[in-house]
Coordinates of C-alpha atoms in Angstrom, one line a residue:
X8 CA 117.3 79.3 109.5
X9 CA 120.4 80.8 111.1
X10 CA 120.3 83.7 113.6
X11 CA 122.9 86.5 113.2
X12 CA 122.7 89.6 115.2
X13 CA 124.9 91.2 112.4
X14 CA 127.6 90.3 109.9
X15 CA 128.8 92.5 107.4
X16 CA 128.6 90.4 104.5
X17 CA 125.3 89.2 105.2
X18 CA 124.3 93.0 104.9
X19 CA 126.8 93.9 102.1
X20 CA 124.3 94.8 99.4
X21 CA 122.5 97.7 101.7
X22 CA 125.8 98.9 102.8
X23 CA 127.1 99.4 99.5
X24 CA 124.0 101.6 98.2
X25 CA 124.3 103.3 101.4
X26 CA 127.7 104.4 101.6
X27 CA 127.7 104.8 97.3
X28 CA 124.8 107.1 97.8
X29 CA 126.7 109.2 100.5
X30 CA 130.3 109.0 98.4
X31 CA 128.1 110.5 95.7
X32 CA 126.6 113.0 97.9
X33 CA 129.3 114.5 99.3
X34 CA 131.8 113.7 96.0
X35 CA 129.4 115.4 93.9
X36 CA 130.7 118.7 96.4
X37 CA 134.2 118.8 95.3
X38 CA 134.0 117.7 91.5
X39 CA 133.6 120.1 89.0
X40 CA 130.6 120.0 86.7
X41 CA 131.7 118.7 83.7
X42 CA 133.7 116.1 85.4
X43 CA 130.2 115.3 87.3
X44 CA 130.0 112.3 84.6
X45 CA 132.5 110.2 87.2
X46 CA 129.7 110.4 90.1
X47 CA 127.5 109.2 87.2
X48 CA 129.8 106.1 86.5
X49 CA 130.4 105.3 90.4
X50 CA 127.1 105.3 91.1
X51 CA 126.9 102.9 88.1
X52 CA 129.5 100.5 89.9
X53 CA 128.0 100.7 92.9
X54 CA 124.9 99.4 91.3
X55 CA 126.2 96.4 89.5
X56 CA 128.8 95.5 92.8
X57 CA 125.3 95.4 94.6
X58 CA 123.5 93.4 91.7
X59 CA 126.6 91.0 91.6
X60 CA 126.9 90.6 96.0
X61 CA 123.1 89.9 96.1
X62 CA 123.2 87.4 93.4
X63 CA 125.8 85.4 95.5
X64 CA 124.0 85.6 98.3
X65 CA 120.9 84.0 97.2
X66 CA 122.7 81.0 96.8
X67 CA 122.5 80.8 101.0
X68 CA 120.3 79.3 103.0
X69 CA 117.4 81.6 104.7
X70 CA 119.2 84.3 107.3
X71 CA 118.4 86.9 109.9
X72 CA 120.2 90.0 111.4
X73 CA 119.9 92.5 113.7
X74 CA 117.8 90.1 116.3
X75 CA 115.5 88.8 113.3
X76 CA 114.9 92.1 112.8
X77 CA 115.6 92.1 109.0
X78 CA 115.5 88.7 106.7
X79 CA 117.7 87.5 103.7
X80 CA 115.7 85.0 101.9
X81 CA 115.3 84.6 98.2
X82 CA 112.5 87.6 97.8
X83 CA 115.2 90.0 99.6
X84 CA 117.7 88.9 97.0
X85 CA 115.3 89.3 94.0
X86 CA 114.4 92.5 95.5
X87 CA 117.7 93.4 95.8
X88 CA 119.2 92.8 92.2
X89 CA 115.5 94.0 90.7
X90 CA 115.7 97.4 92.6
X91 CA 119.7 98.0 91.6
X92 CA 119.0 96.2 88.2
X93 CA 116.1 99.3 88.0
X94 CA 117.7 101.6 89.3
X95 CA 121.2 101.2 86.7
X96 CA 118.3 101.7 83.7
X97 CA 116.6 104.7 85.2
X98 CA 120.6 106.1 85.5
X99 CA 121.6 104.8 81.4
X100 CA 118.2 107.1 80.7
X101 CA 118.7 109.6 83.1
X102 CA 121.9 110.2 81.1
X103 CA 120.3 112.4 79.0
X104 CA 118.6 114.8 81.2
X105 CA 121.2 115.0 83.6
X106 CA 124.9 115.2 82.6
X107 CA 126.7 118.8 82.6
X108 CA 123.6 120.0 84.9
X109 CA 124.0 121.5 88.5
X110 CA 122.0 118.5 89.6
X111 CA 124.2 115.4 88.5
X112 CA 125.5 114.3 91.8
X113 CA 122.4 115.2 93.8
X114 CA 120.0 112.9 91.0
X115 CA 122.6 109.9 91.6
X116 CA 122.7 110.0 95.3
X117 CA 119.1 110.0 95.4
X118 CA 118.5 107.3 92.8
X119 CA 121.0 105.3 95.6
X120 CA 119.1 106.4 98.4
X121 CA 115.5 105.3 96.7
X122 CA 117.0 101.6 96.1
X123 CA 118.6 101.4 99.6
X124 CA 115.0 102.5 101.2
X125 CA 113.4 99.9 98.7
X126 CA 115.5 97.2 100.0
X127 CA 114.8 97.8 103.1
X128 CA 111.6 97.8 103.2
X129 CA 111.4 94.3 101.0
X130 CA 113.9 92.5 104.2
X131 CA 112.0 94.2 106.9
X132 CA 111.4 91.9 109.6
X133 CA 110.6 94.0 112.0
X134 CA 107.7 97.1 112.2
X135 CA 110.4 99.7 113.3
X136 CA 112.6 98.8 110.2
X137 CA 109.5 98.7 107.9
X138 CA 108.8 102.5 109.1
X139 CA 112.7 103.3 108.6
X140 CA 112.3 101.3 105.0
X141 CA 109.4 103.5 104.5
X142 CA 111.2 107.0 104.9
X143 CA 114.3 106.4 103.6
X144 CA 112.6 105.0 100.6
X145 CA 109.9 108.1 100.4
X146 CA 111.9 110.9 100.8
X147 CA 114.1 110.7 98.0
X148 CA 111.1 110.9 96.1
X149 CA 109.9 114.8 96.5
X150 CA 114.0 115.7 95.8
X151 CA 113.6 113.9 92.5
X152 CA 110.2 115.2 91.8
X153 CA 111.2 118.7 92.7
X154 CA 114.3 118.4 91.0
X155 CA 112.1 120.3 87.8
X156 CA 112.0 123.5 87.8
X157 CA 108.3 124.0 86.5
X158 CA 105.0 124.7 87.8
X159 CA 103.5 121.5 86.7
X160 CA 106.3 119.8 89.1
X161 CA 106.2 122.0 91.7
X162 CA 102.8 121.4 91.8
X163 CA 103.8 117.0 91.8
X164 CA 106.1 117.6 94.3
X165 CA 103.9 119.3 96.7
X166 CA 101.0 116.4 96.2
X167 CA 103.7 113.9 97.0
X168 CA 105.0 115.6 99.6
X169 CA 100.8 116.4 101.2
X170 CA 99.9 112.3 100.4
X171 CA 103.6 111.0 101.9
X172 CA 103.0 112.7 105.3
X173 CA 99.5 111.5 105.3
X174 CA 99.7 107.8 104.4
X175 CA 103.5 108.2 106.4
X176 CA 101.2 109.2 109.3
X177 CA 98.9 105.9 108.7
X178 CA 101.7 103.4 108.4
X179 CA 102.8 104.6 112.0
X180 CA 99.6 104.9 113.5
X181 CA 99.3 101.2 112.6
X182 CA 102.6 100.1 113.8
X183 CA 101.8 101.8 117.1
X184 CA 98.3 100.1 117.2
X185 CA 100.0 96.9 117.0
X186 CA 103.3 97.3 119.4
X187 CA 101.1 99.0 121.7
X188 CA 98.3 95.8 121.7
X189 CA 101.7 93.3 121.6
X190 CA 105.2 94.4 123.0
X191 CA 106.6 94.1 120.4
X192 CA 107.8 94.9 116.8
X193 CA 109.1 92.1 115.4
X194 CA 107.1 89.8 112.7
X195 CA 108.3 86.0 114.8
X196 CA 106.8 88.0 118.1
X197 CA 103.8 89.4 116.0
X198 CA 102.5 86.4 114.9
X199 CA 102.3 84.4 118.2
X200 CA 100.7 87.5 120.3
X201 CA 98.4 88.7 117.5
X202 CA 96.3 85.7 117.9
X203 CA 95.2 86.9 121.4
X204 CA 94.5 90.4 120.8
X205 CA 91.1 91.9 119.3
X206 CA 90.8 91.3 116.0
X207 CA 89.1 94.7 115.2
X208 CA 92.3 95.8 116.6
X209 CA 94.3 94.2 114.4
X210 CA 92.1 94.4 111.8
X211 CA 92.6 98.7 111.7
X212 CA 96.4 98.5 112.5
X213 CA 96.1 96.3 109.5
X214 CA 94.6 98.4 107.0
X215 CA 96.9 102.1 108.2
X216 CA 100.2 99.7 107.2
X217 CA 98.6 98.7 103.8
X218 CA 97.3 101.7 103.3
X219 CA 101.1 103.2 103.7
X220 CA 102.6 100.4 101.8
X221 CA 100.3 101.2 98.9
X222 CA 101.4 105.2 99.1
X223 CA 105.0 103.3 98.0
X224 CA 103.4 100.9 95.7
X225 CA 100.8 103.6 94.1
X226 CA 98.3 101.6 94.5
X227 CA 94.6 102.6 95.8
X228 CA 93.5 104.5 98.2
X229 CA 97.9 105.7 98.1
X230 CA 97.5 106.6 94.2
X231 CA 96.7 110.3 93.9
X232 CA 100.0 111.3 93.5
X233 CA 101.5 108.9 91.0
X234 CA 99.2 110.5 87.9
X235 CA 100.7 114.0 88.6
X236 CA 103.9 112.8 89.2
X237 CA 104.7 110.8 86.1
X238 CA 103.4 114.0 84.1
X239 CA 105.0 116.7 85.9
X240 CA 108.5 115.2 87.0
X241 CA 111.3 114.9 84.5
X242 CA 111.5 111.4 82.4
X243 CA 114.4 110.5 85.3
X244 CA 111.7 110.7 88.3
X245 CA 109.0 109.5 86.3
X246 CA 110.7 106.4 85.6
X247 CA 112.0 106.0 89.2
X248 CA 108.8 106.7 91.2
X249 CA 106.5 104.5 89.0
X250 CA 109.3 101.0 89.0
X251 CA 111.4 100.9 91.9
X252 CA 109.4 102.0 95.1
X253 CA 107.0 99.2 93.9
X254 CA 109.4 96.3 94.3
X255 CA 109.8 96.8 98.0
X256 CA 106.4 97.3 99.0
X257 CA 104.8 94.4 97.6
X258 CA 107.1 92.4 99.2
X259 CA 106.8 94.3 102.4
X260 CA 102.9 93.5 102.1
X261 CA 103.3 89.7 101.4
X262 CA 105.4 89.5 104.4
X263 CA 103.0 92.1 106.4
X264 CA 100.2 89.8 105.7
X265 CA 101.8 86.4 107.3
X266 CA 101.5 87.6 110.2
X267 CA 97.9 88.4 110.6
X268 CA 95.8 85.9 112.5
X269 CA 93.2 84.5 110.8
X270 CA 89.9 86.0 112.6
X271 CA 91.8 89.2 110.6
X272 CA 89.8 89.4 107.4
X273 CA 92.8 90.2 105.5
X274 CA 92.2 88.6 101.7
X275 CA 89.1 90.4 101.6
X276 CA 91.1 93.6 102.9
X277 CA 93.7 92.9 99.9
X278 CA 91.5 91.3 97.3
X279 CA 89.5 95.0 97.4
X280 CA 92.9 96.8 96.8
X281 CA 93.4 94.7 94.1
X282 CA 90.0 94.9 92.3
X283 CA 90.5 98.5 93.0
X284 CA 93.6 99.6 92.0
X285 CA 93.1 97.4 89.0
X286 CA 89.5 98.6 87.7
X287 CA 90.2 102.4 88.6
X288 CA 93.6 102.4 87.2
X289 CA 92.5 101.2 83.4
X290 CA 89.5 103.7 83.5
X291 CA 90.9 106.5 84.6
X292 CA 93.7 105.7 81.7
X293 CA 90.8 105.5 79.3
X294 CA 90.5 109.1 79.1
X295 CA 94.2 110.2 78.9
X296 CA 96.4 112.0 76.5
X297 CA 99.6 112.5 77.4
X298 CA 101.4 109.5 77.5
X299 CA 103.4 109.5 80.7
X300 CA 99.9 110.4 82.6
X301 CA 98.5 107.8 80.8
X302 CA 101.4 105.2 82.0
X303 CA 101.1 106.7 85.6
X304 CA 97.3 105.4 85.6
X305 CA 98.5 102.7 84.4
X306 CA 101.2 101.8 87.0
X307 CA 98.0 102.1 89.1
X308 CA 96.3 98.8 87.8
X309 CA 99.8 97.0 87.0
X310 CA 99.9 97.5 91.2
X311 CA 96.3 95.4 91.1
X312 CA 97.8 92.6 89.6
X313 CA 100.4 92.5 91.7
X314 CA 98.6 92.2 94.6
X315 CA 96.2 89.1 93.4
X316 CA 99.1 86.3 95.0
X317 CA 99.0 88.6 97.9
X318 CA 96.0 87.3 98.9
X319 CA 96.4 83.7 98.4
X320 CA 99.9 84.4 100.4
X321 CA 99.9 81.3 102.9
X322 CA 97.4 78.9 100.9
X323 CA 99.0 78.8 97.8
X324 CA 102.6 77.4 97.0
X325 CA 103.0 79.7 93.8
X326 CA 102.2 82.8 95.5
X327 CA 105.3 84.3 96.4
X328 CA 107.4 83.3 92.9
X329 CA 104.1 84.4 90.7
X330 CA 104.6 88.0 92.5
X331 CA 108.1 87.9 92.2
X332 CA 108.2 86.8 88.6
X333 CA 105.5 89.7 87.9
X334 CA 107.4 92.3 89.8
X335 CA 110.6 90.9 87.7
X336 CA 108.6 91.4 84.5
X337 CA 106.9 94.9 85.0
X338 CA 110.3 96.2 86.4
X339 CA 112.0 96.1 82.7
X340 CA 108.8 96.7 80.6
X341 CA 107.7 99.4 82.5
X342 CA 110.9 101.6 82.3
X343 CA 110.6 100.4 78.5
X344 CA 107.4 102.5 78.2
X345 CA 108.9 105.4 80.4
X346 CA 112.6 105.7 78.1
X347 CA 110.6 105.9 74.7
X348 CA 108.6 109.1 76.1
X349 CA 112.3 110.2 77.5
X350 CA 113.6 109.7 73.9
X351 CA 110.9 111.6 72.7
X352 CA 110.2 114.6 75.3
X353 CA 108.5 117.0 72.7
X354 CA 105.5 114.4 72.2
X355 CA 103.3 115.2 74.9
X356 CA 99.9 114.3 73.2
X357 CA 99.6 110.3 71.9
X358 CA 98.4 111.8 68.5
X359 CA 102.0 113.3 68.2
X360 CA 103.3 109.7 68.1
X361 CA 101.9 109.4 64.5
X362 CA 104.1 108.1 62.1
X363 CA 106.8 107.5 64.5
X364 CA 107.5 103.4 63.0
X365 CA 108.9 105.5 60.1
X366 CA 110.9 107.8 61.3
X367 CA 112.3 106.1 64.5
X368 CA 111.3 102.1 63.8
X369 CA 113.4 100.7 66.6
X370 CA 112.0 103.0 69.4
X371 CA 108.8 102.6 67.8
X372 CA 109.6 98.6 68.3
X373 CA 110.7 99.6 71.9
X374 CA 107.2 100.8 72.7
X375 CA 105.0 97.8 71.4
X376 CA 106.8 95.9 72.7
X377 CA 106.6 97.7 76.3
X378 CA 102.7 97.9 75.7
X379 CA 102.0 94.9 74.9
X380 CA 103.7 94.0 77.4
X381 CA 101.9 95.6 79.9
X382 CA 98.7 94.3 78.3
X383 CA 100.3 90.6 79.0
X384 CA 100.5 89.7 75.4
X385 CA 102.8 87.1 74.7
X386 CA 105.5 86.6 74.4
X387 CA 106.5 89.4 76.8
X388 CA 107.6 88.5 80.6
X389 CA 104.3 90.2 82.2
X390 CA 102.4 87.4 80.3
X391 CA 103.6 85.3 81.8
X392 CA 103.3 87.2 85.4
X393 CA 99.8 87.5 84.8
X394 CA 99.3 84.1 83.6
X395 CA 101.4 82.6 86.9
X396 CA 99.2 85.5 89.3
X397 CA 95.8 84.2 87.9
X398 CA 96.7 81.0 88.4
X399 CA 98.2 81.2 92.4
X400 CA 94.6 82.6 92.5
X401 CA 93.1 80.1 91.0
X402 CA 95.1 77.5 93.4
X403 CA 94.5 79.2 96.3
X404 CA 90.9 79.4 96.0
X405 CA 90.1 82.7 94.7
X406 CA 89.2 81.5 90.8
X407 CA 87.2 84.6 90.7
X408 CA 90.1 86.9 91.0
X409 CA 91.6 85.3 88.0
X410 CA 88.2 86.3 86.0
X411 CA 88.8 90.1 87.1
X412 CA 92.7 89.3 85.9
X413 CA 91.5 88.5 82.8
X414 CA 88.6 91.3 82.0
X415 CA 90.9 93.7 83.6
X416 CA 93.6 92.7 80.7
X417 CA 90.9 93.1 77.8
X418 CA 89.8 96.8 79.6
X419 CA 93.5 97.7 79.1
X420 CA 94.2 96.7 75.7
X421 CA 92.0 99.4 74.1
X422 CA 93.8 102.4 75.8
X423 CA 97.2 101.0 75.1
X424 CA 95.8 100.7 71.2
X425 CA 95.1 104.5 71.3
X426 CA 98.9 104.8 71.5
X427 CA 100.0 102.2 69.3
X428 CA 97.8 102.6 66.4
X429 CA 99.0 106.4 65.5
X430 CA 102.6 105.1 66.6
X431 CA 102.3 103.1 63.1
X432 CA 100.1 105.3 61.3
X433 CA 101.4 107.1 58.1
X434 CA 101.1 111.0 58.9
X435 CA 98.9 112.8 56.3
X436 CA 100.2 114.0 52.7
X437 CA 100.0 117.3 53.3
X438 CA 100.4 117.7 56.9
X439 CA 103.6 119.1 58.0
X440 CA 106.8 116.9 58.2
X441 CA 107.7 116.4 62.3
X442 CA 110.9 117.3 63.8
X443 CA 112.1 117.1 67.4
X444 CA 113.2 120.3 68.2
X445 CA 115.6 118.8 70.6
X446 CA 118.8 117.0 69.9
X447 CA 118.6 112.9 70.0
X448 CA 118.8 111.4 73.4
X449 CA 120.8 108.2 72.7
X450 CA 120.9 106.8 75.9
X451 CA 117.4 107.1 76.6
X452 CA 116.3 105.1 73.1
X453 CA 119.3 102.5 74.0
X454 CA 117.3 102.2 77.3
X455 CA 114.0 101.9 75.8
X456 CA 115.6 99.3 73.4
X457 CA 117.6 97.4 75.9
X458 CA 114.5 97.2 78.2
X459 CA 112.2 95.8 75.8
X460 CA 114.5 93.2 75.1
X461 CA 114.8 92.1 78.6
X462 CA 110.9 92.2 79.1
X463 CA 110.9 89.9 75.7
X464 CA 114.0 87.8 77.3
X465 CA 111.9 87.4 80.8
X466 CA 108.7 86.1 78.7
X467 CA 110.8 84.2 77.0
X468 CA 112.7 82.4 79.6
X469 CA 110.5 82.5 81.8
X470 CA 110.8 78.8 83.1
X471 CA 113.9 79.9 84.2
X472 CA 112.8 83.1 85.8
X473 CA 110.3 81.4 87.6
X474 CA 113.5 78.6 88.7
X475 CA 115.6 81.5 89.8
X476 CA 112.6 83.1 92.0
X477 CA 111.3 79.8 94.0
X478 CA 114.8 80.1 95.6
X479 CA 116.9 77.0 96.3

């Protein structure tokens, strides 16, 4: 491993999103509104010039800057390219919703911002740049929330707001707990001292940082929010809050938890989460009908099966790429399932779907595709995810886990049918023909389309996936 206090290149990626997301900022000042479409495109280049940087970079060896305060390994270049590669989809669907509007610039800079905080947090190396990752990664999230003008997101944005400070509050209650027992901040320090302090000490600073990590990851007990916000924020936020946040906080917990000692009874602590966030996510989504709550419970038990290498992190080899090749997976399907409700904003009820394989057959495509795939149906890349997670768990000891994996993934296959079945269901003879009463929003059906393939391509290819992810 080679130590670098700081080299530009090293940190090119997180500059760029940085200084794109201030160019379009301020930019977005000076240019008129209907020439707001070139902050649009730069913020598109900026996202690809990051995507392209990081995957050079992952062809290096392991690297540190800033005093080993912040890591460039393989799971901060996957993080990297996933949260950009995201982030460019959310903007192709965001297209619709946002061009010619007051709010153009403003949406793009804090799409950039969101990324930069989620890269952040996924190389933090240090407990003072996990807090920073944390905020700069949060707050982006009540100006996108808020960005509706309705009561329904007012209301969102206020929840957000109420459960960021709270579990904000936690996370830093927990990183004082532990500098104050240690010294230090950084991870390398943190691992040696922690073995001498209290473990009940540990063991409470412990759960306030995954309790704040899981606010970012929506995950329990940091879910309340994510239900209200996928149904009250436009398709943009929805999209944004429930796929990209996620990336860098499950890394940020796989790398919190190797450095626990191990009188610290942490894979029980995360096991629980998991079981959790997993079993109260698909019942809660048992009962919904409007389709973006329903995937916003559902992000809530994608965030359990995440979690299940988590807590084989340290005994079992596949571990990290499982959780990586799951993140990579969800990423695309999930903003599959999110751009077919953008494409389709009138249809707030799943019944309204009926008879949508007629009149629309490729977004109707789009959306099996993105369900299934969040069942884990093959051939679909989170199939593979969950197959790779229930085995790490199965490696590492935990066989059980990979029993809940798999009930877990039959519970969730009959709510997903109650969207799917009317979605190819003829409508009645004499009911009423159904048409949109808004124009067609191309680019968010090109998304869903374009997404669904790449969650087909990742299940697919997923050999090579899983290659790319165990890093050189």
């Amino acid at each position: 491993m080679q130590t670098e206090m700081m080299r530009p290149l090293l940190l090119l990626p997180e500059m760029l999103l940085v200084v794109g997301a201030l160019t379009a900022l301020l930019g977005g000042s000076f240019v008129p509104r209907h020439q707001q479409w070139m902050i649009r495109v730069l913020t598109a280049g900026v996202l690809l010039a990051v995507i392209v940087t990081a995957a050079i970079g992952m062809a290096g060896p392991t690297r540190t800057a800033f005093d080993d305060s912040y890591t460039v390994d393989t799971a901060t270049g996957v993080a990297r390219i996933l949260a950009s590669a995201a982030t460019l989809l959310v903007l192709m669907l965001a297209a619709d919703e946002i061009a010619g509007t007051a709010r153009e610039s403003e949406t793009c800079a804090l799409l950039l911002f969101g990324a930069a905080g989620t890269v952040l947090l996924a190389g933090a190396h240090d407990l003072l740049v996990l807090a920073a990752g944390f905020l700069l990664a949060t707050i982006p999230l009540y100006g996108l929330i808020g960005l509706v003008f309705t009561a329904r997101g007012a209301e969102a944005a206020m929840k957000t707001y109420l459960m960021g400070a709270l579990f904000g509050i936690l996370l830093l209650l927990g990183v004082t707990i532990l500098s104050g027992l240690t010294g230090s901040t950084g991870y390398a320090e943190l691992t040696n001292a922690l073995a001498d302090v209290p473990p009940a000490a540990v063991t409470g600073a412990a759960v306030a940082l995954v309790a704040g990590l899981m606010f970012k990851a929506g995950g329990v007990p940091g879910h309340f929010w994510v239900p209200d916000a996928a149904q009250g924020g436009n398709a943009t936020a929805a999209t944004f809050l429930t796929t990209v946040p996620k990336i860098g906080a499950m890394v940020a917990v796989y790398r919190l938890v190797g450095i626990l000692p191990d009188a610290v009874p942490w894979p029980a602590l995360i096991a629980t989460v998991a079981v959790a966030s997993m079993t109260l996510g698909n019942l809660a989504a048992y009962w919904q009908s409007d389709p973006r709550r329903l995937l916003g419970w559902s992000t809530v038990s994608q965030v359990g099966f995440v979690l299940v290498p988590v807590v084989v992190a340290g005994t079992s080899d596949l571990a990290l790429p499982s959780l990586l090749v799951y993140l990579t997976a969800y990423t695309a399907t999930n903003i599959a399932a999110f751009a077919v409700t953008a494409a389709l904003p009138d249809r707030r009820d799943l019944g309204d779907y009926q008879g949508l394989a007629t009149q629309r057959p490729w977004l109707a495509a789009a959306l099996v595709v993105a369900l299934l795939g969040l069942v884990g149906t093959p051939p679909t890349g989170v199939f593979v995810g969950k197959l790779t997670t229930a085995t790490a768990a199965w490696d590492g000891g935990h066989g059980w886990l990979a029993v809940v994996v798999f009930i877990n993934t039959l519970l969730s296959l009959f709510y997903y049918l109650r969207w799917i079945v009317p979605t190819y269901r003829q409508p009645q003879r004499d009911a009423p023909a159904r048409a949109d009463t808004r124009p067609r929003r191309q680019w968010s059906s090109l998304t869903a389309v374009t997404a669904a393939a790449l969650s087909l391509a990742a299940g697919l290819a997923g050999g090579v996936v899983w290659t790319v992810v165990s890093g050189p």
